[in-house]
Tab-separated table of C-alpha atoms and ligand atoms in Angstrom:
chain	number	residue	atom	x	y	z
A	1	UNK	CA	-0.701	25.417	5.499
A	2	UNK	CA	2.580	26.648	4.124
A	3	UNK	CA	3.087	26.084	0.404
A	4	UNK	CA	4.990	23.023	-1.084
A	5	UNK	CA	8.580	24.404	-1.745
A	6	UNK	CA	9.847	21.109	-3.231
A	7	UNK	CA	6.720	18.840	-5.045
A	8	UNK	CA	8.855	17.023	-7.866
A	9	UNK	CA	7.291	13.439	-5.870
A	10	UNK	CA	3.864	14.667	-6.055
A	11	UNK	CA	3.941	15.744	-9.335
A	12	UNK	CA	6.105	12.553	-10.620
A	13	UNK	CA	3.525	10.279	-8.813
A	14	UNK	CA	0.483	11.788	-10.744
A	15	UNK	CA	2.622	11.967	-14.045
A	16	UNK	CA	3.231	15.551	-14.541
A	17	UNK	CA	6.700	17.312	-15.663
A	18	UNK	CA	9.519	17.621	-13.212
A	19	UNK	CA	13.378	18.611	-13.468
A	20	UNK	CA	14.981	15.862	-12.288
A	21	UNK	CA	13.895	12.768	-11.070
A	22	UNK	CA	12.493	12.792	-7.201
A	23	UNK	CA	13.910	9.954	-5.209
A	24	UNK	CA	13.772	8.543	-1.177
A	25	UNK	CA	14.713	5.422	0.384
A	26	UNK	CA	12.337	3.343	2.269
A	27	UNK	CA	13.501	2.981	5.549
A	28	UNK	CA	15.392	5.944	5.112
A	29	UNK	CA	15.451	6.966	8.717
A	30	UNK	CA	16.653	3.945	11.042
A	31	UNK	CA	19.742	2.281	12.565
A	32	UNK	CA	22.359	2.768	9.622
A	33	UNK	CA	22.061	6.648	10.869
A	34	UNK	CA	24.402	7.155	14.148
A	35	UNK	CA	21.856	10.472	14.964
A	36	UNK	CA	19.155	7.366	14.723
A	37	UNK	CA	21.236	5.124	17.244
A	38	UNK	CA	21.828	7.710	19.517
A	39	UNK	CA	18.086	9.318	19.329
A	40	UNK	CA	17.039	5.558	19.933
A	41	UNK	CA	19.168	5.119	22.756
A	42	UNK	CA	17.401	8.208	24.350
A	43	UNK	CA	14.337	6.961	23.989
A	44	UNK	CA	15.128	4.044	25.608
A	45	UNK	CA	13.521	1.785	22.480
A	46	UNK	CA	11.903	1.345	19.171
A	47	UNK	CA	8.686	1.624	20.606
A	48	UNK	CA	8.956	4.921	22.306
A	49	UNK	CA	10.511	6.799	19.218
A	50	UNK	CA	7.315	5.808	17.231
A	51	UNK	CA	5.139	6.779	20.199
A	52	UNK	CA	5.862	10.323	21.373
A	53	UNK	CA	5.819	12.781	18.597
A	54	UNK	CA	8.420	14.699	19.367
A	55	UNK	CA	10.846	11.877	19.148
A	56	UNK	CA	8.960	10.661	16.275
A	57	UNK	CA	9.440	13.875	14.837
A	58	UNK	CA	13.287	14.238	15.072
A	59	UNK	CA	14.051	10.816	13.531
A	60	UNK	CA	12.126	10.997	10.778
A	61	UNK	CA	13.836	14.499	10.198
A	62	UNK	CA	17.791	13.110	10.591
A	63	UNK	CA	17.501	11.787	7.129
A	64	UNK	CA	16.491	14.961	5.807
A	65	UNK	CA	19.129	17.213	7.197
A	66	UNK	CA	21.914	15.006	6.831
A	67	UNK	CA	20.767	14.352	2.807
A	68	UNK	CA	19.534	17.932	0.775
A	69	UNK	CA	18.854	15.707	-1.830
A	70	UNK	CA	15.780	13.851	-0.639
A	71	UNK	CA	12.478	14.887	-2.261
A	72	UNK	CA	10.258	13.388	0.522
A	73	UNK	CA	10.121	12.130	4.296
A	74	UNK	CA	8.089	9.824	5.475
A	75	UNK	CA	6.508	9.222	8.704
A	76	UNK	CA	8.599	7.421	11.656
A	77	UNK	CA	6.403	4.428	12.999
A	78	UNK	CA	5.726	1.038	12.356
A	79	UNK	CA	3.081	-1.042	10.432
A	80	UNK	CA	2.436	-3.172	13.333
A	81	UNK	CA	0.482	-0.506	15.024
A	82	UNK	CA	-2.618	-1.412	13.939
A	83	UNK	CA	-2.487	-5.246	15.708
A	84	UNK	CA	-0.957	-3.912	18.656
A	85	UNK	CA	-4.087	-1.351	18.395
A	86	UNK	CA	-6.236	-4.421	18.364
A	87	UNK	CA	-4.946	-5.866	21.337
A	88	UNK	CA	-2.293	-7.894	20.255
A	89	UNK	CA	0.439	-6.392	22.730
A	90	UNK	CA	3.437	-5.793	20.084
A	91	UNK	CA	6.569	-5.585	21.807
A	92	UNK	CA	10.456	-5.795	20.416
A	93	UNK	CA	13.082	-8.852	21.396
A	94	UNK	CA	16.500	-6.851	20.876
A	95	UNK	CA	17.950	-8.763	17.444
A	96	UNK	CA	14.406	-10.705	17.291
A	97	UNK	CA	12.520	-8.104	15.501
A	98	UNK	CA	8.694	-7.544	16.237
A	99	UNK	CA	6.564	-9.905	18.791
A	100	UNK	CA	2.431	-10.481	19.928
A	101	UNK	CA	1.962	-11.502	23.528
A	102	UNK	CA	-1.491	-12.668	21.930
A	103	UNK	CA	-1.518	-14.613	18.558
A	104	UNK	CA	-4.564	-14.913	16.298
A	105	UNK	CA	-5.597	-19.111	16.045
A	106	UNK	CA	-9.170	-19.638	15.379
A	107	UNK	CA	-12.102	-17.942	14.282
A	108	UNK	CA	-13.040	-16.965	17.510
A	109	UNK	CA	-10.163	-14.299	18.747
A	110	UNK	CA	-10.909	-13.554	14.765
A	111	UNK	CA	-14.380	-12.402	15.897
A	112	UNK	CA	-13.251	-10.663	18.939
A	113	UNK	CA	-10.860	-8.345	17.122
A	114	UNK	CA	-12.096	-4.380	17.251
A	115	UNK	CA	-11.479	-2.590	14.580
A	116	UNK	CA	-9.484	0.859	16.095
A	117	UNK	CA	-10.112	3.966	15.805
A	118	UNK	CA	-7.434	5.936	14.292
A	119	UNK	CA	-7.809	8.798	16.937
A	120	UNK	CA	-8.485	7.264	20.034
A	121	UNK	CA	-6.267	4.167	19.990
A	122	UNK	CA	-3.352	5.589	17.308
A	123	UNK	CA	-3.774	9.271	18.178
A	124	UNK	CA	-0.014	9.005	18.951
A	125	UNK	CA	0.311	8.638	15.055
A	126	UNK	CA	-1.747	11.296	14.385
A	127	UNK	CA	-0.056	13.459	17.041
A	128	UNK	CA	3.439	12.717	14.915
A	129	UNK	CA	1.980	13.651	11.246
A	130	UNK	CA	0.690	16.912	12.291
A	131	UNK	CA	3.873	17.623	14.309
A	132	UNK	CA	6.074	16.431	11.660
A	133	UNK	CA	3.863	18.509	8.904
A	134	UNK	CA	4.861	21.886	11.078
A	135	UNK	CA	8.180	20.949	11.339
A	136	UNK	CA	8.426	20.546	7.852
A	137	UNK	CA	6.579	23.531	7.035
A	138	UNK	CA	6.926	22.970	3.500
A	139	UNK	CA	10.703	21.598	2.582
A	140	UNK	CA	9.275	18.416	1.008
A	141	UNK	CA	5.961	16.574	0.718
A	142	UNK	CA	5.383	14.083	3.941
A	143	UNK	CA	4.353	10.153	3.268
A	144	UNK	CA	1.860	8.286	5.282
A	145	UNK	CA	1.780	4.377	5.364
A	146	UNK	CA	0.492	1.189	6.238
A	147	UNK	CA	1.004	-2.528	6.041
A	148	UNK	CA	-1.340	-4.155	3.820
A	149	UNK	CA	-4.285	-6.479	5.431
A	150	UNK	CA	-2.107	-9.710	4.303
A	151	UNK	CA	1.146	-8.550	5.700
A	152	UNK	CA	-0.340	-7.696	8.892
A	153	UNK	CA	-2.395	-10.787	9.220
A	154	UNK	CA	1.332	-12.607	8.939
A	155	UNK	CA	2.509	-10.899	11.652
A	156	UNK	CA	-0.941	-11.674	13.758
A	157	UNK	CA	-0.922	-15.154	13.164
A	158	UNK	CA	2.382	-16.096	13.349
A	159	UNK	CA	3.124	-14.029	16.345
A	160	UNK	CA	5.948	-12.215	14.833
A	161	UNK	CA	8.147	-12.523	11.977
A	162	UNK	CA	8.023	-16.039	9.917
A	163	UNK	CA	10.213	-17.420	7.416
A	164	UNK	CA	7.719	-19.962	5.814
A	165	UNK	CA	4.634	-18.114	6.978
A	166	UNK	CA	3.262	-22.199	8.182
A	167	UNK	CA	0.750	-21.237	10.667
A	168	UNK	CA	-0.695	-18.412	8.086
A	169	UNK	CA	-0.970	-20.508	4.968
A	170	UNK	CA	-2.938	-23.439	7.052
A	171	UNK	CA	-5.316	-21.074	8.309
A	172	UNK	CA	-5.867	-19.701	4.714
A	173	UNK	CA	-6.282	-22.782	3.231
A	174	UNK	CA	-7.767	-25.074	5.729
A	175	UNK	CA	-9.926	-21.992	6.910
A	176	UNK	CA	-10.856	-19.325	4.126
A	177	UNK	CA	-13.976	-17.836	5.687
A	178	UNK	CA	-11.927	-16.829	8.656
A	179	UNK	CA	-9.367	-15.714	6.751
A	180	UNK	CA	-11.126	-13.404	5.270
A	181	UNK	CA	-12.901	-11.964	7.858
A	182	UNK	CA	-9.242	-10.962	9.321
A	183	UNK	CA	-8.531	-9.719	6.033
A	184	UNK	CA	-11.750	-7.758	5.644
A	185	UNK	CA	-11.479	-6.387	9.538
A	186	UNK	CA	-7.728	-5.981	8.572
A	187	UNK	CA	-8.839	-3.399	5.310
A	188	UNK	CA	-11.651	-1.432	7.378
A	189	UNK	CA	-8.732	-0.663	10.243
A	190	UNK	CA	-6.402	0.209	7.372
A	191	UNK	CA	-8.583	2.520	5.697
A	192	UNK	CA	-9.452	4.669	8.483
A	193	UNK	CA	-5.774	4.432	9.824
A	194	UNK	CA	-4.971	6.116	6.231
A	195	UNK	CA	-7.687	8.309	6.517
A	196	UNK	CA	-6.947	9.608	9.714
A	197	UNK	CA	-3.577	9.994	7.964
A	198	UNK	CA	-4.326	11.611	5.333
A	199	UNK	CA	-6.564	14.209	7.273
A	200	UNK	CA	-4.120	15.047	9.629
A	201	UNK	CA	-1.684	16.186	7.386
A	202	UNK	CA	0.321	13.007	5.224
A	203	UNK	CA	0.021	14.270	1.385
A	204	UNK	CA	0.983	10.877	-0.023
A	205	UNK	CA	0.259	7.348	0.998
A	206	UNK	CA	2.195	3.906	0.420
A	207	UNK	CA	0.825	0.697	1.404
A	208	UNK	CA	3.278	-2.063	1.870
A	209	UNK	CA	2.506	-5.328	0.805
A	210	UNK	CA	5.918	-6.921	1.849
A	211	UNK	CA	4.887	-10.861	2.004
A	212	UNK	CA	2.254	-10.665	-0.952
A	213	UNK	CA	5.051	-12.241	-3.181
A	214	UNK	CA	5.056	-14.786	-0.827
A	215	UNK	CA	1.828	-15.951	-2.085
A	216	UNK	CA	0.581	-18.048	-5.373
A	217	UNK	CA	-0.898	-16.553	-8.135
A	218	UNK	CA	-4.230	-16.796	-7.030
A	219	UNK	CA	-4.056	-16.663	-3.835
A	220	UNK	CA	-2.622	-13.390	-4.438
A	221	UNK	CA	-5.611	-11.920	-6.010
A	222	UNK	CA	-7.914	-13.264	-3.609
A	223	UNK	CA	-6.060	-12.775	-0.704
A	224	UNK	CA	-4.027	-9.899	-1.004
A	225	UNK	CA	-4.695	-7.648	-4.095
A	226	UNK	CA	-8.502	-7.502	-3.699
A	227	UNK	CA	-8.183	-5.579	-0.135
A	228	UNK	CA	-5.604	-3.779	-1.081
A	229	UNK	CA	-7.877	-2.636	-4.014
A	230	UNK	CA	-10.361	-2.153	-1.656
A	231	UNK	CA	-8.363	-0.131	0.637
A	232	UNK	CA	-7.677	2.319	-2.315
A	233	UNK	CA	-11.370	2.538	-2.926
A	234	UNK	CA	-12.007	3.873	0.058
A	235	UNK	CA	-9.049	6.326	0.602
A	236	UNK	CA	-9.704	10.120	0.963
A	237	UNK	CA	-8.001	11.233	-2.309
A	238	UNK	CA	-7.919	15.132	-2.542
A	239	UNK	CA	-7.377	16.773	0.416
A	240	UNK	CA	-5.738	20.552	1.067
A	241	UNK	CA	-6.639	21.237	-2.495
A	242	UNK	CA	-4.302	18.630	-3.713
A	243	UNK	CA	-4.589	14.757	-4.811
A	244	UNK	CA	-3.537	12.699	-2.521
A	245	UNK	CA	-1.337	10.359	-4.480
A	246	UNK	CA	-1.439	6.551	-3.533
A	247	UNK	CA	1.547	4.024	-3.941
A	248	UNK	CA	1.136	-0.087	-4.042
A	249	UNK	CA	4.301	-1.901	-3.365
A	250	UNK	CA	3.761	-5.346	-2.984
A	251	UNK	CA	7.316	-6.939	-2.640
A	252	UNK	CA	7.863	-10.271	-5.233
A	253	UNK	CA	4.919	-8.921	-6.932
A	254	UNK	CA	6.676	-8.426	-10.493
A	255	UNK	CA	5.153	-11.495	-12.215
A	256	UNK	CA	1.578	-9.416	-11.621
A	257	UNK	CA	1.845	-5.675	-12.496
A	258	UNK	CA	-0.704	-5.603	-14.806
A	259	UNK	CA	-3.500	-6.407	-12.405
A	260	UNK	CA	-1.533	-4.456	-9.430
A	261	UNK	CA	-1.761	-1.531	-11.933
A	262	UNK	CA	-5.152	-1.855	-12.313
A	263	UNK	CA	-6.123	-1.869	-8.656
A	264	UNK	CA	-6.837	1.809	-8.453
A	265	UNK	CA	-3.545	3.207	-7.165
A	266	UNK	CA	-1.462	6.014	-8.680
A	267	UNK	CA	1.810	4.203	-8.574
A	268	UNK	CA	3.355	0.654	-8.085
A	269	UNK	CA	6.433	0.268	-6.278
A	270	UNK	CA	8.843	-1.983	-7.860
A	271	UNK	CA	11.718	-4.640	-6.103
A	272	UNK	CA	14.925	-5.196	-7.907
A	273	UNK	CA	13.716	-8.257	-9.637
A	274	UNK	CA	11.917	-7.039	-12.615
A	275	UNK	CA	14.014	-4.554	-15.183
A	276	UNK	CA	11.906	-0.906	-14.584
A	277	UNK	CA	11.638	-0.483	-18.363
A	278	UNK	CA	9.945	-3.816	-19.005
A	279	UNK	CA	7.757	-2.561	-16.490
A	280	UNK	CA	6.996	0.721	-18.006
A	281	UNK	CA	5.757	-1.329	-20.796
A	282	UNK	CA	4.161	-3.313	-19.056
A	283	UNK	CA	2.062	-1.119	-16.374
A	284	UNK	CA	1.548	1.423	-19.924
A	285	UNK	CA	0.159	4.705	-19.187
A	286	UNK	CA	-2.129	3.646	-15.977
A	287	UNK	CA	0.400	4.152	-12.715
A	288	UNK	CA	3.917	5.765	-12.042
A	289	UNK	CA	6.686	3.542	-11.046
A	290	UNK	CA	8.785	3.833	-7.948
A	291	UNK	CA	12.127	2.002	-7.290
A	292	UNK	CA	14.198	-0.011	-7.662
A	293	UNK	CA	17.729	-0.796	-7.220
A	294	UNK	CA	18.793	-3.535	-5.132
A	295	UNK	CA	19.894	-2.227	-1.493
A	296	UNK	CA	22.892	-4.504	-1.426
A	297	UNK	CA	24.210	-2.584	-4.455
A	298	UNK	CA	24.552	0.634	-1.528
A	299	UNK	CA	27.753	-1.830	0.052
A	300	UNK	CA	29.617	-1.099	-3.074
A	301	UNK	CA	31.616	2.031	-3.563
A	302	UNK	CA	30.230	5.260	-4.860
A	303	UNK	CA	31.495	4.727	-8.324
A	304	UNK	CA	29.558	1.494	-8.672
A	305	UNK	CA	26.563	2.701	-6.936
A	306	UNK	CA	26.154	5.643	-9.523
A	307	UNK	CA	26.841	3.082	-12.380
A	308	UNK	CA	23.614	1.480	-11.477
A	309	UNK	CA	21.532	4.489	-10.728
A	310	UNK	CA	22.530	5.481	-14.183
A	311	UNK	CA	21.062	1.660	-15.653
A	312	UNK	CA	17.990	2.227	-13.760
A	313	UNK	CA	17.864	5.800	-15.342
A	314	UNK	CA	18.538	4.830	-18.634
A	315	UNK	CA	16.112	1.935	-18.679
A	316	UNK	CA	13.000	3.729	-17.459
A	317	UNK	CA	13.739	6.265	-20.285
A	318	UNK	CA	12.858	9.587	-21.080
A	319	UNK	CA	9.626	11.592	-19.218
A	320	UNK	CA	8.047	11.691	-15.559
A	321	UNK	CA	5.926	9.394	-13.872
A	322	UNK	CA	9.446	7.583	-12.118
A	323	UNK	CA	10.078	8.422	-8.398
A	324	UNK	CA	13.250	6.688	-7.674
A	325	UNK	CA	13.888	3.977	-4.533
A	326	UNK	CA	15.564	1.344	-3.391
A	327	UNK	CA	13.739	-1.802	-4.211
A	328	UNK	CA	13.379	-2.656	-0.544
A	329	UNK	CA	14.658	-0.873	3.121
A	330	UNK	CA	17.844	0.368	3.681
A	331	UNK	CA	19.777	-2.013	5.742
A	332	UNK	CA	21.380	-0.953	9.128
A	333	UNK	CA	24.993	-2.185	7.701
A	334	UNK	CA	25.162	0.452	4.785
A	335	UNK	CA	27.473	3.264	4.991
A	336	UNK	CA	25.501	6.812	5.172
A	337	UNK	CA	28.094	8.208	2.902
A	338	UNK	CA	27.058	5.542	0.090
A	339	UNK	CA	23.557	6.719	0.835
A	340	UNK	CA	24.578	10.110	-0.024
A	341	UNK	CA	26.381	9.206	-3.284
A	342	UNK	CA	23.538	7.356	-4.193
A	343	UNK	CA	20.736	10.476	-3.239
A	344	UNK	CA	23.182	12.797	-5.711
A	345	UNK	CA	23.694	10.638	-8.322
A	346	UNK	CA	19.946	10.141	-8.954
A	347	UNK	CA	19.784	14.062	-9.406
A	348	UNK	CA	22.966	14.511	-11.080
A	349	UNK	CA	22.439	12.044	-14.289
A	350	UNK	CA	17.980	12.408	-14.423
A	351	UNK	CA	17.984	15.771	-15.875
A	352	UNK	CA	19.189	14.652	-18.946
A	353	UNK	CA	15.530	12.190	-19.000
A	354	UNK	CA	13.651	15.468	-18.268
A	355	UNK	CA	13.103	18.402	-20.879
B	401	LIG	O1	10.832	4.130	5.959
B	401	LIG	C1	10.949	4.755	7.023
B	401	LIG	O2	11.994	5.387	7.334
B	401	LIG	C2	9.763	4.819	7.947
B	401	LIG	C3	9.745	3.931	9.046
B	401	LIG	C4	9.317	2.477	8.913
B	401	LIG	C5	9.711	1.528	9.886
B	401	LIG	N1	9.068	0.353	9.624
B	401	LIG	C6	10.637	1.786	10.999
B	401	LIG	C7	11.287	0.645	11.664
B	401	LIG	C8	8.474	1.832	8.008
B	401	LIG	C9	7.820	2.362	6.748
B	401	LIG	C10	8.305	0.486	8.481
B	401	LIG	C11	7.441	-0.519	7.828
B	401	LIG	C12	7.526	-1.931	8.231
B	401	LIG	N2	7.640	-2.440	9.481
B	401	LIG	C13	7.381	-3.009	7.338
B	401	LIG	C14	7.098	-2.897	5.867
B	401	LIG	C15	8.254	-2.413	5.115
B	401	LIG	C16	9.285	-3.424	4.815
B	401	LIG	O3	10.426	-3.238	5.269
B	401	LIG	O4	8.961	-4.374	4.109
B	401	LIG	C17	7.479	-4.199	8.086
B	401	LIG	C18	7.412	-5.604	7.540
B	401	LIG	C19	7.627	-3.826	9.444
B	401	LIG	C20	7.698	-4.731	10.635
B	401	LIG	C21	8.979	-4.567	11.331
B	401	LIG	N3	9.354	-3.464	12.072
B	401	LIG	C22	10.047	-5.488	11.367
B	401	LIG	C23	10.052	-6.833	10.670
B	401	LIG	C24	11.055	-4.889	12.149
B	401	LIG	C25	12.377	-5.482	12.534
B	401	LIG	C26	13.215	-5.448	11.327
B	401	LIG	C27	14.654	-5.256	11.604
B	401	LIG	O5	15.304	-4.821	10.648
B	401	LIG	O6	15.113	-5.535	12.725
B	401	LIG	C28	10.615	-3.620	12.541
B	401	LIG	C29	11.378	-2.634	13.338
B	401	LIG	C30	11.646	-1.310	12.706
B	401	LIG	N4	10.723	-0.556	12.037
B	401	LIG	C31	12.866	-0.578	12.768
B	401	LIG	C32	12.648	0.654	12.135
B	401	LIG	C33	13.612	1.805	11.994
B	401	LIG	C34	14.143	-1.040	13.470
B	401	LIG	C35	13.913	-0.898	14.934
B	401	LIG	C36	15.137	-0.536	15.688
B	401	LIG	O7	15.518	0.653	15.692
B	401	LIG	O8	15.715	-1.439	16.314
């Protein structure tokens, strides 16, 4: 494998010195990109850009030409590849976002659920790390990810997106044994899915935990955090003579760092909620931090947008161990030329944080 020529996210991730600080935006390839829109449209759908490589491939590569700045890429696909692995038949209603032909109800279709294996049901994912590694050969490190067993089990039991997540909480609460056995089936896919990630050529991981905020305190812990903490345990974490550097972003999940932190993962990924300095503090000398200014703040002009990369700056302080972020996707309304003054402005104004 060619050498790393850019590493300042691996090395910020695991704590050690860089020049300036390394930043990417989740979601960073997708429909606010016109090359996206039109490499979508040739495709025919979603669906088939995550599922042939090639295509695969060239989207997750648009962000990276259009923006020099970006320290990382990350993989084009989708979380919900692992249900629609298991059977669930995930298809996309234009405007509706993600949809199961088959929902998860009772303990039962619980039972039934296989748990896939990464390279003969998701070998299409596989096919796309390795082919976006060679493509790559080298410009930046490449992310793998997944969605975290409670996410996904949202999606699988409400059938698709949810604003109140009704049908998920019952089952939790008036049903904890099954529950958990989606949860626990939910980890085991995960960790192989990562695995088979990992091995096939992704040099970081991030597991997203977008609806864990959604939970309450303990639930959170019992439900959420303790297989993502399992997850971790289980991850392959050196691999082509590197560490394999793992990132926990649970979304709402500010009131809890100091248990995320302790979780096992190399870095936390932060929303725009909580200030990143308190969190520094907080989260001590145990993970990195990666985030987090509000996306919204990317509809403002350049002059604002750098105003607030500088606050974020200043408040996480001097020293490594911050990969910058949004706090959340990019949103399909945002103007790529904001994107760009925000990518710039993170470089331009960190090296005065770095020695
Ligand atoms: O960050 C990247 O550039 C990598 C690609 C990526 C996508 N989805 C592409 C995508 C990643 C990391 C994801 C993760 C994902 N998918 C999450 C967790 C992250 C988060 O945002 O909290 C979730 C909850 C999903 C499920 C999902 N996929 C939803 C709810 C939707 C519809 C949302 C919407 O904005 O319409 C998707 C579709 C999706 N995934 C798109 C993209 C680029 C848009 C599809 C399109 O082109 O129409």
């Amino acid at each position: 494998m060619t050498a790393l020529k850019n590493d300042r996210f691996l090395r910020a991730l695991l704590k050690q010195p860089v020049d300036v600080t390394p930043v990417w935006m989740m979601r960073q390839a997708g429909r606010y990109l016109p090359e996206y829109r039109a490499s979508r449209a040739n495709a025919g759908d979603f669906m088939s850009l995550c599922m042939n490589p090639e295509f695969a491939c060239e989207v997750t590569m648009q962000p990276l030409d259009r923006y020099p700045q970006l320290d990382a890429a990350i993989l084009f696909s989708d979380i919900l590849t692992i249900p629609d692995a298991m059977g669930q038949g995930l298809y996309f209603e234009t405007g509706e976002g993600p949809r199961f032909k088959k929902v998860v109800s009772t303990l039962a279709d619980i039972e039934a659920l296989p748990i896939p294996d990464p390279h003969k049901d998701l070998g299409y994912v596989m096919d796309a790390v390795s082919t976006i590694r060679r493509e790559l050969n080298g410009r930046v490190p490449l992310i793998g990810f997944s969605g975290s067993p409670w996410t996904l089990a949202t999606y699988m039991v409400e059938g698709g997106s949810s604003k109140d997540f009704r049908k998920t909480k019952a089952m939790l609460y008036d049903n904890p044994q099954a529950m958990h056995l989606l949860l626990d089936k939910l980890a085991q896919s995960v960790t192989s899915y990562l695995n088979g990630q990992i091995m096939a050529g992704a040099q970081a991981v991030q597991i997203f935990d977008t609806w864990g905020g959604n939970l309450s305190a303990a639930a959170y812990q019992e439900f959420s955090l303790a297989y993502m903490r399992k997850i971790v345990s289980g991850l392959i974490r050196e691999h082509e003579g590197r560490k394999v550097p793992v990132i926990m972003f649970t979304k709402g999940g500010g009131l809890w760092l100091e248990s995320i932190a302790d979780a096992g993962a190399d870095a936390l990924g932060l929303d725009w909620t909580c200030d990143i300095g308190e969190a520094r503090q907080r989260v001590g000398n145990r993970v990195a931090l990666q985030g987090n200014m509000d996306p919204t703040v990317l509809y403002a002009k350049p002059e604002a947008i750098r105003t607030e990369v500088g606050r974020i700056l200043a408040s996480y302080g001097k020293g490594t161990g911050h990969v910058f972020n949004l706090g959340h996707g990019i949103t399909p309304e945002v103007n790529p030329e904001h994107a760009g003054a925000f990518l710039r402005a993170v470089h331009e104004l960190s090296a005065q944080y770095h020695e």
